[in-house]
Short mmCIF file of C-alpha atoms in Angstrom, two decimals:
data_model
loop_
_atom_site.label_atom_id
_atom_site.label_comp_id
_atom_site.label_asym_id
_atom_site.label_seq_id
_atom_site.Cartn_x
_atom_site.Cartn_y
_atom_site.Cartn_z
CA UNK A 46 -57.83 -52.13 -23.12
CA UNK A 47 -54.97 -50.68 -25.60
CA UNK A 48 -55.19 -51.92 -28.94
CA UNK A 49 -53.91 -55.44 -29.70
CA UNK A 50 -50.71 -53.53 -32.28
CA UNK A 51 -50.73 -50.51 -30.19
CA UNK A 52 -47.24 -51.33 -28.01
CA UNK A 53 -46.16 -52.44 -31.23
CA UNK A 54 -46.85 -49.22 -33.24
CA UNK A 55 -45.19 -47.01 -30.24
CA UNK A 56 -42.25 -49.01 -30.33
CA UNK A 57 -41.94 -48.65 -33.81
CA UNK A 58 -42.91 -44.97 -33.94
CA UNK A 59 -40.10 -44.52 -31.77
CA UNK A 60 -37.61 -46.13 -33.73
CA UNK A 61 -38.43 -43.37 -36.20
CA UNK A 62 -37.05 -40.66 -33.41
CA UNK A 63 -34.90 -37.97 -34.29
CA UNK A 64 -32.02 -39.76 -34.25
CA UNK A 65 -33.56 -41.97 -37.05
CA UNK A 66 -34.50 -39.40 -39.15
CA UNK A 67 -31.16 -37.82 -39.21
CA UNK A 68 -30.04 -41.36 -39.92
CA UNK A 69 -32.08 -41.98 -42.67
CA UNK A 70 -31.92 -37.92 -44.24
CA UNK A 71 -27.80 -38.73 -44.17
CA UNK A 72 -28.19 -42.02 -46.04
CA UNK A 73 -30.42 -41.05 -48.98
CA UNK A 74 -28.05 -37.80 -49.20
CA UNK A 75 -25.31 -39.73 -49.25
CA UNK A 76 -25.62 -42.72 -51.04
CA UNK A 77 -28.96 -42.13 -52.76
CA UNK A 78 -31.37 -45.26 -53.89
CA UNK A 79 -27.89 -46.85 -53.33
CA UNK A 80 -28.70 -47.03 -49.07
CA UNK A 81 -32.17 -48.45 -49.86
CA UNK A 82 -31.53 -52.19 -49.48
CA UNK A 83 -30.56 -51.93 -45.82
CA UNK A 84 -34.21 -51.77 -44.78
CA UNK A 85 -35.24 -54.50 -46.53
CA UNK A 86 -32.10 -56.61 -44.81
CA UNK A 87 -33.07 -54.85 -41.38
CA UNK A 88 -36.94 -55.55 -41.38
CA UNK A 89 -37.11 -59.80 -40.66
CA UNK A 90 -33.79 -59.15 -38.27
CA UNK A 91 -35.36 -56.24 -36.57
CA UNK A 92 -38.43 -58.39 -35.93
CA UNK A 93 -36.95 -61.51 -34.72
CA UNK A 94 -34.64 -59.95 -32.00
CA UNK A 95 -37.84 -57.20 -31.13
CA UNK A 96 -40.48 -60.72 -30.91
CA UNK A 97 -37.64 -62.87 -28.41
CA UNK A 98 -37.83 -59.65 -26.19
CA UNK A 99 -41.07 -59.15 -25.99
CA UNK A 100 -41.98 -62.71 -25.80
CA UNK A 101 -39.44 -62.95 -22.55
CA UNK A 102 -41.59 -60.10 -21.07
CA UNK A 103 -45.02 -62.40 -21.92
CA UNK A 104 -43.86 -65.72 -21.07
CA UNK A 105 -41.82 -64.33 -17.86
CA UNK A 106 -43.69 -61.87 -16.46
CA UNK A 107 -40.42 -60.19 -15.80
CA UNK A 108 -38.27 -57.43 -17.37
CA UNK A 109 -35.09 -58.35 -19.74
CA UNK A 110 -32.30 -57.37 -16.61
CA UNK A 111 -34.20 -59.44 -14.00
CA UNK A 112 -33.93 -62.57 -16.46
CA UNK A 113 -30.20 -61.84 -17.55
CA UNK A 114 -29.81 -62.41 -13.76
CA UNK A 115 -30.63 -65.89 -13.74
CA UNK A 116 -27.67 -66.78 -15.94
CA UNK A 117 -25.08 -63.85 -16.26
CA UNK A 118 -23.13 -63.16 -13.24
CA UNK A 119 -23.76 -59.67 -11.34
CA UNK A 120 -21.07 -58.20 -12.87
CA UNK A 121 -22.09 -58.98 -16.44
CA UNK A 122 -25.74 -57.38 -15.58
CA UNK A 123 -24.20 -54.45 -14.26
CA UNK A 124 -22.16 -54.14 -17.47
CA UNK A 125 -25.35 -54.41 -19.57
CA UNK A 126 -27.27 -52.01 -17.15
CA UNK A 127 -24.00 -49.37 -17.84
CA UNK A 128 -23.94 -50.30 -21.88
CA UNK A 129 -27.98 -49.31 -22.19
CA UNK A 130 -27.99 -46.46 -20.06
CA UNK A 131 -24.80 -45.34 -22.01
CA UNK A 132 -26.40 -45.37 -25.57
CA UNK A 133 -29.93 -43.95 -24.00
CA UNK A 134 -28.29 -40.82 -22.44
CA UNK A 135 -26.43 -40.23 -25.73
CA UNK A 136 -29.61 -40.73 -27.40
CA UNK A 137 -31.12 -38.71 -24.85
CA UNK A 138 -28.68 -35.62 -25.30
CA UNK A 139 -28.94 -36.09 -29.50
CA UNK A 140 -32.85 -36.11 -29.67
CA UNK A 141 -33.73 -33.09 -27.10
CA UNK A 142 -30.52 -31.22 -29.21
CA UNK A 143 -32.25 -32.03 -32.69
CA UNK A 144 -35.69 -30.74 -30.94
CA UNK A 145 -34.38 -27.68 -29.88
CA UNK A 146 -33.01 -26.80 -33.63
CA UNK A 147 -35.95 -27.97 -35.13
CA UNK A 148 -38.43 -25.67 -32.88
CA UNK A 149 -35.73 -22.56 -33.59
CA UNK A 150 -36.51 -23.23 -37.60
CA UNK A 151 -39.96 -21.96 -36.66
CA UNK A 152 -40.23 -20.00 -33.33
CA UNK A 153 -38.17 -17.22 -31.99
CA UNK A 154 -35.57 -17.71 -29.85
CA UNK A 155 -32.65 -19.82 -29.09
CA UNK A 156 -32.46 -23.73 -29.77
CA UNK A 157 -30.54 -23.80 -26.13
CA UNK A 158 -33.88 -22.85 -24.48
CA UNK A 159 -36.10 -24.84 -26.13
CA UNK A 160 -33.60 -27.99 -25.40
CA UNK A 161 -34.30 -27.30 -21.59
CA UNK A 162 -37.95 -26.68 -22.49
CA UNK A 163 -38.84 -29.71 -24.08
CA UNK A 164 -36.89 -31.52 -21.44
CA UNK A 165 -38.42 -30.38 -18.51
CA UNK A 166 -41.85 -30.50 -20.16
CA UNK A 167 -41.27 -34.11 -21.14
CA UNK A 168 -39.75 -35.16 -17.54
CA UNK A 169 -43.17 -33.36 -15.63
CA UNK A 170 -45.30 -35.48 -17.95
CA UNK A 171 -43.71 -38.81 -16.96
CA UNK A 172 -43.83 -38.07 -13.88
CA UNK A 173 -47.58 -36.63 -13.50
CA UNK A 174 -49.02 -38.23 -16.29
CA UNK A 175 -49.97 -41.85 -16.84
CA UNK A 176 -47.88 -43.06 -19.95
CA UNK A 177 -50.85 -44.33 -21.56
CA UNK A 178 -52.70 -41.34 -21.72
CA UNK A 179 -49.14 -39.44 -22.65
CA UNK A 180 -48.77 -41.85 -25.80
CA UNK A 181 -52.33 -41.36 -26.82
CA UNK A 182 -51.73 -37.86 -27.30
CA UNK A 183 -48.31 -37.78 -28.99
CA UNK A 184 -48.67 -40.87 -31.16
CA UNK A 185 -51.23 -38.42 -33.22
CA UNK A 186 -47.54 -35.95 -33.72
CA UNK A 187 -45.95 -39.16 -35.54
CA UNK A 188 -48.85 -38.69 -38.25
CA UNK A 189 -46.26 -35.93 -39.68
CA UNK A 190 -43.96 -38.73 -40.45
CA UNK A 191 -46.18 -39.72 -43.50
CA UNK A 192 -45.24 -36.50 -45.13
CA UNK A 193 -42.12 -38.59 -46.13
CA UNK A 194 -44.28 -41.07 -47.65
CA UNK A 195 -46.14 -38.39 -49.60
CA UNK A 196 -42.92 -37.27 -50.74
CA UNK A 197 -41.64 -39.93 -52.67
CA UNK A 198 -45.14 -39.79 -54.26
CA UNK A 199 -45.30 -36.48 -55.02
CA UNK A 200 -41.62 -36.08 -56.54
CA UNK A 201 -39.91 -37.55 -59.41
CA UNK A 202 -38.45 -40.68 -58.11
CA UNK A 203 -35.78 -42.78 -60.32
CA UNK A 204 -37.90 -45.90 -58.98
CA UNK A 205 -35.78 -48.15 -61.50
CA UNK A 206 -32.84 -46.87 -59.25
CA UNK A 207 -34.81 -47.40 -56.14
CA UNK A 208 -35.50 -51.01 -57.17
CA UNK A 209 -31.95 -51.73 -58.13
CA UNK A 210 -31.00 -50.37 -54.58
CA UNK A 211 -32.98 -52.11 -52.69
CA UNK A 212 -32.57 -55.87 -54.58
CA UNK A 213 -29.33 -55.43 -56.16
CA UNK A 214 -27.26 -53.20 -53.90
CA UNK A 215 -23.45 -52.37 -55.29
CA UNK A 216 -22.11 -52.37 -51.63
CA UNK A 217 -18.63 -50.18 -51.43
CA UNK A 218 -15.96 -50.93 -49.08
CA UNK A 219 -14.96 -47.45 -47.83
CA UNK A 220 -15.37 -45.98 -44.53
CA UNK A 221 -18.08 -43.55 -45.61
CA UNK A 222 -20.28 -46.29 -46.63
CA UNK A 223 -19.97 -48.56 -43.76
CA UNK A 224 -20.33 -45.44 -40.81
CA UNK A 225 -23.73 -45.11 -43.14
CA UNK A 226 -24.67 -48.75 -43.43
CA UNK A 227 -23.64 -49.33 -39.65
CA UNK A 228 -25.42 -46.21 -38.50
CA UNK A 229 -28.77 -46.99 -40.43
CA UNK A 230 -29.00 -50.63 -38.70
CA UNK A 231 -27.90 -48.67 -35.06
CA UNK A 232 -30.84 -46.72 -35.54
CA UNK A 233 -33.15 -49.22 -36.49
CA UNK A 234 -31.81 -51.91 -34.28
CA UNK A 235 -31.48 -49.95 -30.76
CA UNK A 236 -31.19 -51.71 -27.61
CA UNK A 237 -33.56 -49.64 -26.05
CA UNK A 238 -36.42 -51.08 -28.22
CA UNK A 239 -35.73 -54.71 -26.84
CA UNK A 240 -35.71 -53.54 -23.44
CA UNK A 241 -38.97 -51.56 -23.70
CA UNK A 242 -41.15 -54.42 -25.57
CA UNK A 243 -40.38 -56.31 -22.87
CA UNK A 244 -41.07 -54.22 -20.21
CA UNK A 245 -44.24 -53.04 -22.20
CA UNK A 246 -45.55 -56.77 -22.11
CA UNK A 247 -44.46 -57.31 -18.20
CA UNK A 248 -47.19 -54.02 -17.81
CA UNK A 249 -49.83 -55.14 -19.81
CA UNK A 250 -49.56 -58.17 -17.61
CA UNK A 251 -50.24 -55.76 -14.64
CA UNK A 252 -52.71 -53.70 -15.97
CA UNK A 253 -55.18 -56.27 -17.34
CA UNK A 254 -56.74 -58.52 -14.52
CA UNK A 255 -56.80 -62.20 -16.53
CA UNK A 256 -53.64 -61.74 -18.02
CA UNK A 257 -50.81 -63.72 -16.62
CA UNK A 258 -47.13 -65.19 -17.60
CA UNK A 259 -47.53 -67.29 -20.05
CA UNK A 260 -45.01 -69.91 -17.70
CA UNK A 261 -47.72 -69.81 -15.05
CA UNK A 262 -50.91 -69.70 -17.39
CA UNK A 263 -50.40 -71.73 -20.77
CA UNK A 264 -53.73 -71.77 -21.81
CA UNK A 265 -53.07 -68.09 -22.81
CA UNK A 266 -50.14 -68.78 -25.25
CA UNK A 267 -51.92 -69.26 -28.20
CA UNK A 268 -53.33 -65.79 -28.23
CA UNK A 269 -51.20 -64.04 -26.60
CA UNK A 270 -48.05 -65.13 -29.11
CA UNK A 271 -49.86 -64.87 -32.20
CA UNK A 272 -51.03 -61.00 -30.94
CA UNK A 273 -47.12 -60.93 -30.42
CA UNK A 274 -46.34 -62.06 -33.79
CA UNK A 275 -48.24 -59.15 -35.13
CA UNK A 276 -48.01 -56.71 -33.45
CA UNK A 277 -44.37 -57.06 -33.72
CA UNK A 278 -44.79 -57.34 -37.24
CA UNK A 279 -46.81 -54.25 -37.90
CA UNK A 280 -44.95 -51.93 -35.55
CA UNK A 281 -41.76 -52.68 -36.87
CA UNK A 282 -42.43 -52.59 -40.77
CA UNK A 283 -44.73 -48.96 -39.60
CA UNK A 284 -41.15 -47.84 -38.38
CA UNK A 285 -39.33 -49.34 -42.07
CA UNK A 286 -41.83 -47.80 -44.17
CA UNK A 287 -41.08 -44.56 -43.17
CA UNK A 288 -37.53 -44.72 -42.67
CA UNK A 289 -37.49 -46.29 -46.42
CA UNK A 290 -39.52 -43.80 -47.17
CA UNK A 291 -36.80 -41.05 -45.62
CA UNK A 292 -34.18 -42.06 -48.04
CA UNK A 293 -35.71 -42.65 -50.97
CA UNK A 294 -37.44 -38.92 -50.38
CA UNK A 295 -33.69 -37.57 -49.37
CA UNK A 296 -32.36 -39.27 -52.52
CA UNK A 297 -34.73 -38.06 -54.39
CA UNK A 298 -34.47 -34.45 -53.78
CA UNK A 299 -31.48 -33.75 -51.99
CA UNK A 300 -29.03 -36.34 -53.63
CA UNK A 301 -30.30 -35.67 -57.19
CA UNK A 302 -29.52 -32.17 -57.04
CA UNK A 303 -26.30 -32.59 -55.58
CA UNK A 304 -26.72 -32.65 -51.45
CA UNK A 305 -24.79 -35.31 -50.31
CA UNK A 306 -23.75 -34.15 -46.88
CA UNK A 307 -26.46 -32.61 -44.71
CA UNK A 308 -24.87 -30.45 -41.85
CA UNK A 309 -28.17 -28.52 -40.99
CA UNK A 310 -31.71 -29.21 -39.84
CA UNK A 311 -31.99 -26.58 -42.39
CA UNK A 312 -30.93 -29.11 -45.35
CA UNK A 313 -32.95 -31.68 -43.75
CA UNK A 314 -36.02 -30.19 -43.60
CA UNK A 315 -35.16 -29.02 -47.58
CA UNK A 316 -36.44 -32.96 -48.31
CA UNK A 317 -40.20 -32.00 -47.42
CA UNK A 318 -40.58 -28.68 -49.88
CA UNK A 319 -41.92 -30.72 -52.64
CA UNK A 320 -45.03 -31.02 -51.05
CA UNK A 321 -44.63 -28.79 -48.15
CA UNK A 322 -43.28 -25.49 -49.96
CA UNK A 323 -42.22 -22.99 -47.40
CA UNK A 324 -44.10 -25.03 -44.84
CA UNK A 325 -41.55 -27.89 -45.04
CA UNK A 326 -39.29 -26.56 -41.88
CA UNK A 327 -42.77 -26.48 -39.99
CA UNK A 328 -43.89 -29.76 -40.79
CA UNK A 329 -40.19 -31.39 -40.41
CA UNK A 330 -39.97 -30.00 -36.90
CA UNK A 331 -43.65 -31.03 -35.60
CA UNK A 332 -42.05 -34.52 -36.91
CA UNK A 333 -38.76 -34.06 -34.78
CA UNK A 334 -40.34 -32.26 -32.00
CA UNK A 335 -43.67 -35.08 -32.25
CA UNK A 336 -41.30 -37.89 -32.31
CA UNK A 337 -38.86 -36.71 -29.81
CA UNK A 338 -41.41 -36.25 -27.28
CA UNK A 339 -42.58 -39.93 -28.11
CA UNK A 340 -38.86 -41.18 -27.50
CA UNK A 341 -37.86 -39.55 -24.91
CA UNK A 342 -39.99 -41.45 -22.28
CA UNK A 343 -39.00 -44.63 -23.79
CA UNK A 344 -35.55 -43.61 -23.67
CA UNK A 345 -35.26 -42.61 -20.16
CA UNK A 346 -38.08 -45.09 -19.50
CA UNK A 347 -36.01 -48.27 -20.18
CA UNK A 348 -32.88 -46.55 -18.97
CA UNK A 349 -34.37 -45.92 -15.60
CA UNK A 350 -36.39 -49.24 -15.84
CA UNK A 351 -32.95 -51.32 -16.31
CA UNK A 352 -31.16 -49.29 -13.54
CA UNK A 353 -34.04 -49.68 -11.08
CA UNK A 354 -34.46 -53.57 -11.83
CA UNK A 355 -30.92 -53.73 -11.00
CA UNK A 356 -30.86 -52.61 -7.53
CA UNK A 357 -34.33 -54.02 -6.60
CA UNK A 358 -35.77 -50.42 -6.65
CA UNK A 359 -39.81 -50.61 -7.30
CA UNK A 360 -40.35 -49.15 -11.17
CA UNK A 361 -42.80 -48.01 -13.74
CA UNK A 362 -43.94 -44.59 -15.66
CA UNK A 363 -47.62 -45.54 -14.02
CA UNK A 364 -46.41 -45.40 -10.18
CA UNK A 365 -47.48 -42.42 -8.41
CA UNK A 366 -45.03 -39.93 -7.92
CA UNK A 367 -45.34 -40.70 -3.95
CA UNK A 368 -44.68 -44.50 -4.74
CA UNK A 369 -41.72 -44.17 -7.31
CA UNK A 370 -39.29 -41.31 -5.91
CA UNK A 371 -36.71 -43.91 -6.29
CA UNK A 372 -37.46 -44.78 -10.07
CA UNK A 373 -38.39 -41.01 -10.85
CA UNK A 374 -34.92 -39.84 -9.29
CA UNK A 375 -32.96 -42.46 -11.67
CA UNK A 376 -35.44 -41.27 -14.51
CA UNK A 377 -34.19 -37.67 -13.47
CA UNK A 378 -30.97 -38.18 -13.38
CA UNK A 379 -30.81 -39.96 -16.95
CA UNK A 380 -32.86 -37.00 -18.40
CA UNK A 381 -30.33 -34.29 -16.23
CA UNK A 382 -27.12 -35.94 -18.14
CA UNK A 383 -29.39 -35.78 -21.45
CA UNK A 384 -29.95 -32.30 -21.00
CA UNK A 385 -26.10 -31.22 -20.28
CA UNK A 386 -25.49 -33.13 -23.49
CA UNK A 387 -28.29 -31.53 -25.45
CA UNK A 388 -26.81 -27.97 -24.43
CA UNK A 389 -23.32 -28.73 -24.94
CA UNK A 390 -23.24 -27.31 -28.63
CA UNK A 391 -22.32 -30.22 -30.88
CA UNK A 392 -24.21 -30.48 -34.10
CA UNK A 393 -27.09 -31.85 -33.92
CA UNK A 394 -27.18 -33.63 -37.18
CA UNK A 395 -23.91 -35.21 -36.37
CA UNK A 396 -24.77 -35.75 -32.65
CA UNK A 397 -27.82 -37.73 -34.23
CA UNK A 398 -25.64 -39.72 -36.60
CA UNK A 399 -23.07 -40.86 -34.28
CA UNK A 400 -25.62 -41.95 -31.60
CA UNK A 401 -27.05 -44.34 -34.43
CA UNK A 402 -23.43 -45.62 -34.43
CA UNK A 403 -22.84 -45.76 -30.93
CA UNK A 404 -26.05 -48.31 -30.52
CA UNK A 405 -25.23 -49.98 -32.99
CA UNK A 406 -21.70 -51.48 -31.75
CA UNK A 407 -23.39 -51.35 -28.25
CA UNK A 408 -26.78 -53.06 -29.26
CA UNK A 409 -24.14 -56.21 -29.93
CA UNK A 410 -23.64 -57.75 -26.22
CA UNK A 411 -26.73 -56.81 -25.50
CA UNK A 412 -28.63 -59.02 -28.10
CA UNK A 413 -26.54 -62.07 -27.28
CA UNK A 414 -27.96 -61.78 -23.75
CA UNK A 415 -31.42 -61.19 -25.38
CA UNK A 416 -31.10 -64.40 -27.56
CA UNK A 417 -29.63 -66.57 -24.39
CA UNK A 418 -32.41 -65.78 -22.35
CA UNK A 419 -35.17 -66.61 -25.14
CA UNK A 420 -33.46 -69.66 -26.02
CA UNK A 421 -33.07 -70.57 -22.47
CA UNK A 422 -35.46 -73.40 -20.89
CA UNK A 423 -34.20 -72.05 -17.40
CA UNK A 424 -35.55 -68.69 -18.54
CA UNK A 425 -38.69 -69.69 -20.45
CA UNK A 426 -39.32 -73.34 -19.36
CA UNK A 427 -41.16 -75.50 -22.26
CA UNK A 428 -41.94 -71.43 -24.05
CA UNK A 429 -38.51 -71.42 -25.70
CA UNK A 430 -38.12 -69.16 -29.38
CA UNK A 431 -39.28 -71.26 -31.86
CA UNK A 432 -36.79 -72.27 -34.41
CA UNK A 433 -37.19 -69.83 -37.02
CA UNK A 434 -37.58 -66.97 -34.68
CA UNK A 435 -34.33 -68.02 -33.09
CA UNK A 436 -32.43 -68.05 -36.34
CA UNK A 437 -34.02 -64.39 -37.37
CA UNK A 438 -32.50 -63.56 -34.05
CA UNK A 439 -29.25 -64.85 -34.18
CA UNK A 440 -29.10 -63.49 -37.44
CA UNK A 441 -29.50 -60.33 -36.64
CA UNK A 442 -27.11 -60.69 -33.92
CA UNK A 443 -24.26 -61.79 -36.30
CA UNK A 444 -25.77 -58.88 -38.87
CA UNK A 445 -25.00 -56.05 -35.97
CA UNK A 446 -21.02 -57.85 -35.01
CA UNK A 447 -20.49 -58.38 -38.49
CA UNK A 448 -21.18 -54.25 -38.98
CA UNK A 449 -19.77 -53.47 -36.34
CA UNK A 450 -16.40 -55.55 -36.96
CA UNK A 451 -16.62 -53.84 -40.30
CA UNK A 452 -16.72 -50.53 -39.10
CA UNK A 453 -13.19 -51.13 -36.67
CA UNK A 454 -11.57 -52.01 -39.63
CA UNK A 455 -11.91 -49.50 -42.10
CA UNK A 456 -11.38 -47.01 -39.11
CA UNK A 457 -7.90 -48.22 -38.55
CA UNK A 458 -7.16 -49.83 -42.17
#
């Protein structure tokens, strides 16, 4: 059997993709110890709204589309099906584009190639290889991630700063601040997290023989929602260690010494010389390459997943390629429009940054369906979120509309 935190720890691991580590390099360049509070603020809000979808996926059995179906209309689900695919294929085409620079820092050859290289490699595995034996491999890549940790040890930190900027921000209202503050909670708080805890506890519910809905088999709720509780817990503050970690490291070296704009993988990778030397552009890209590889099933995973539960289409990275053409040609497909994204050129830094954005003000209707359906007694009978859970949620519902609303208005102001 997995570990009890494992899903947890993936899911968090994850959330520290390349899209979050451009996020996070950008911030602590930008607006030094000053971006540090947003962690703390996103930590009890990320796990609330990550434990009401997984706990949907425990108590139901089923994944989060199939239960938006029992109270949103059709055309409501298909809207949510289009919103998550939406941010996932931008995601998609930002990650394999920030692996493909990140490889060219060390290797010969063009980024382009590696792009379609890394996401044909990472398509054959989902399809060929069982996911659990795929994450057991790659989850050991996400090690490099502590280097960021290391860093903040290792260099000279202003922790009287850090402090002050993570209890006692000085929040600015200017539209560089709130792209940053919006874009660090987008990449923290992605919908494609909520829909692949779910799913992840709607497989564990296949795969081990005594496990059942908690609906149909209440004597298991005790256990089963206090493993929930922490392994929730644990994989999401794994994920805001590290990305705290990322900006007090970028604030420490790149901000101090007057970087406040990275435009390069180049300049990111600059953040891991203090302990790294010239090896920091190796170790930054077996942490972009290591966690892009770890995202990008989970990505097209919940895409596919979410497309597939809507039109009744049988689903799931374990199926046999024989059994799933159906889910494998959505998965395709998703990774095919990834790709063509990936190649088209952009940035990648930026391409990163303004996915983080883009699931942020997308994440939005999707969490009000989320909350709905854990608060719903049609939904989870007598299982319902517990109070406190439900306000964590709701809170970070308002938190992600409140950013969002934020971000509109000093666009147009």
């Amino acid at each position: 059997m997995v570990d009890a935190v494992e899903p947890g720890l993936i899911t968090g691991a994850a959330d520290d993709d390349p899209s979050g580590i451009a996020t996070y390099s950008q911030a602590g360049a930008q607006l030094g110890y000053g971006a540090c509070w947003t962690l703390l603020f996103a930590y009890p809000l990320m796990v609330g709204i990550q434990l009401a979808s997984a706990r949907i996926g425990r108590v139901t059995g089923r994944s989060l589309i199939a239960n938006f179906a029992q109270f949103c209309p059709r055309w409501l689900v298909a809207a949510l099906v289009l919103l998550l695919l939406t941010a996932n294929v931008i995601n998609l085409g930002a990650d394999l584009n920030a692996m493909g620079a990140a490889a060219a820092l060390v290797l010969p050859g063009r980024a382009a190639w590696y792009v379609l290289g890394f996401g044909l490699v990472s398509l054959l595995l989902q399809v060929f290889l069982p996911y659990e034996r795929y994450v057991r491999v790659l989850k050991w890549l996400t090690l490099s991630l502590f280097a960021y940790v290391a860093v903040v040890f290792a260099v000279d930190v202003d922790w009287p700063a850090a402090l002050k900027g993570t209890f006692m921000p000085s929040v600015q209202w200017n539209k560089e601040y709130v792209t940053t503050v919006v874009a660090i909670l987008g990449t923290t708080i992605s919908p494609y997290l909520f829909f692949w805890q779910a799913e992840q506890e709607v497989e564990e519910i296949k795969r081990v023989p005594r496990d059942q809905p908690l609906r149909v088999a209440p004597e298991q709720a005790r256990r089963q929602l206090r493993r929930l509780r922490i392994d929730t817990a644990v994989g999401m503050g794994f994920s805001n260690l590290v990305a705290f970690s990322m900006i007090v490291a970028t604030a420490a070296t790149l901000h101090a010494h007057g970087i406040t704009d990275i435009e390069t993988t180049e300049q990111a990778a600059e953040a891991l010389r203090p302990i790294a030397g010239e090896a920091a552009f190796l170790l930054f890209a077996l942490g972009i390459v290591g966690t892009g590889l770890l995202a990008l099933p989970v990505l097209a995973g919940s895409a596919a997943d979410a497309v597939a539960c809507y039109f009744h289409v049988r689903r799931g990275l374990d199926l046999p390629l024989a059994e799933g053409r159906s889910f494998y040609g959505i998965l395709a497909a998703a990774m095919v429009i990834g790709l063509v994204i990936g190649l088209s050129g952009v940035n990648p830094i930026s391409a990163l940054y303004w996915s983080a954005v883009i699931n942020a003000v997308i994440s939005v209707p999707v969490m009000v369906a989320v909350m709905i359906a854990a608060t719903s007694r049609k939904v989870m009978g007598p299982m319902v979120l517990p109070l406190k859970w439900k306000v964590l949620g709701w809170l970070a519902t308002a938190a992600m509309a409140a950013a969002s609303l934020a971000l509109l208005v000093v666009s147009v102001g």
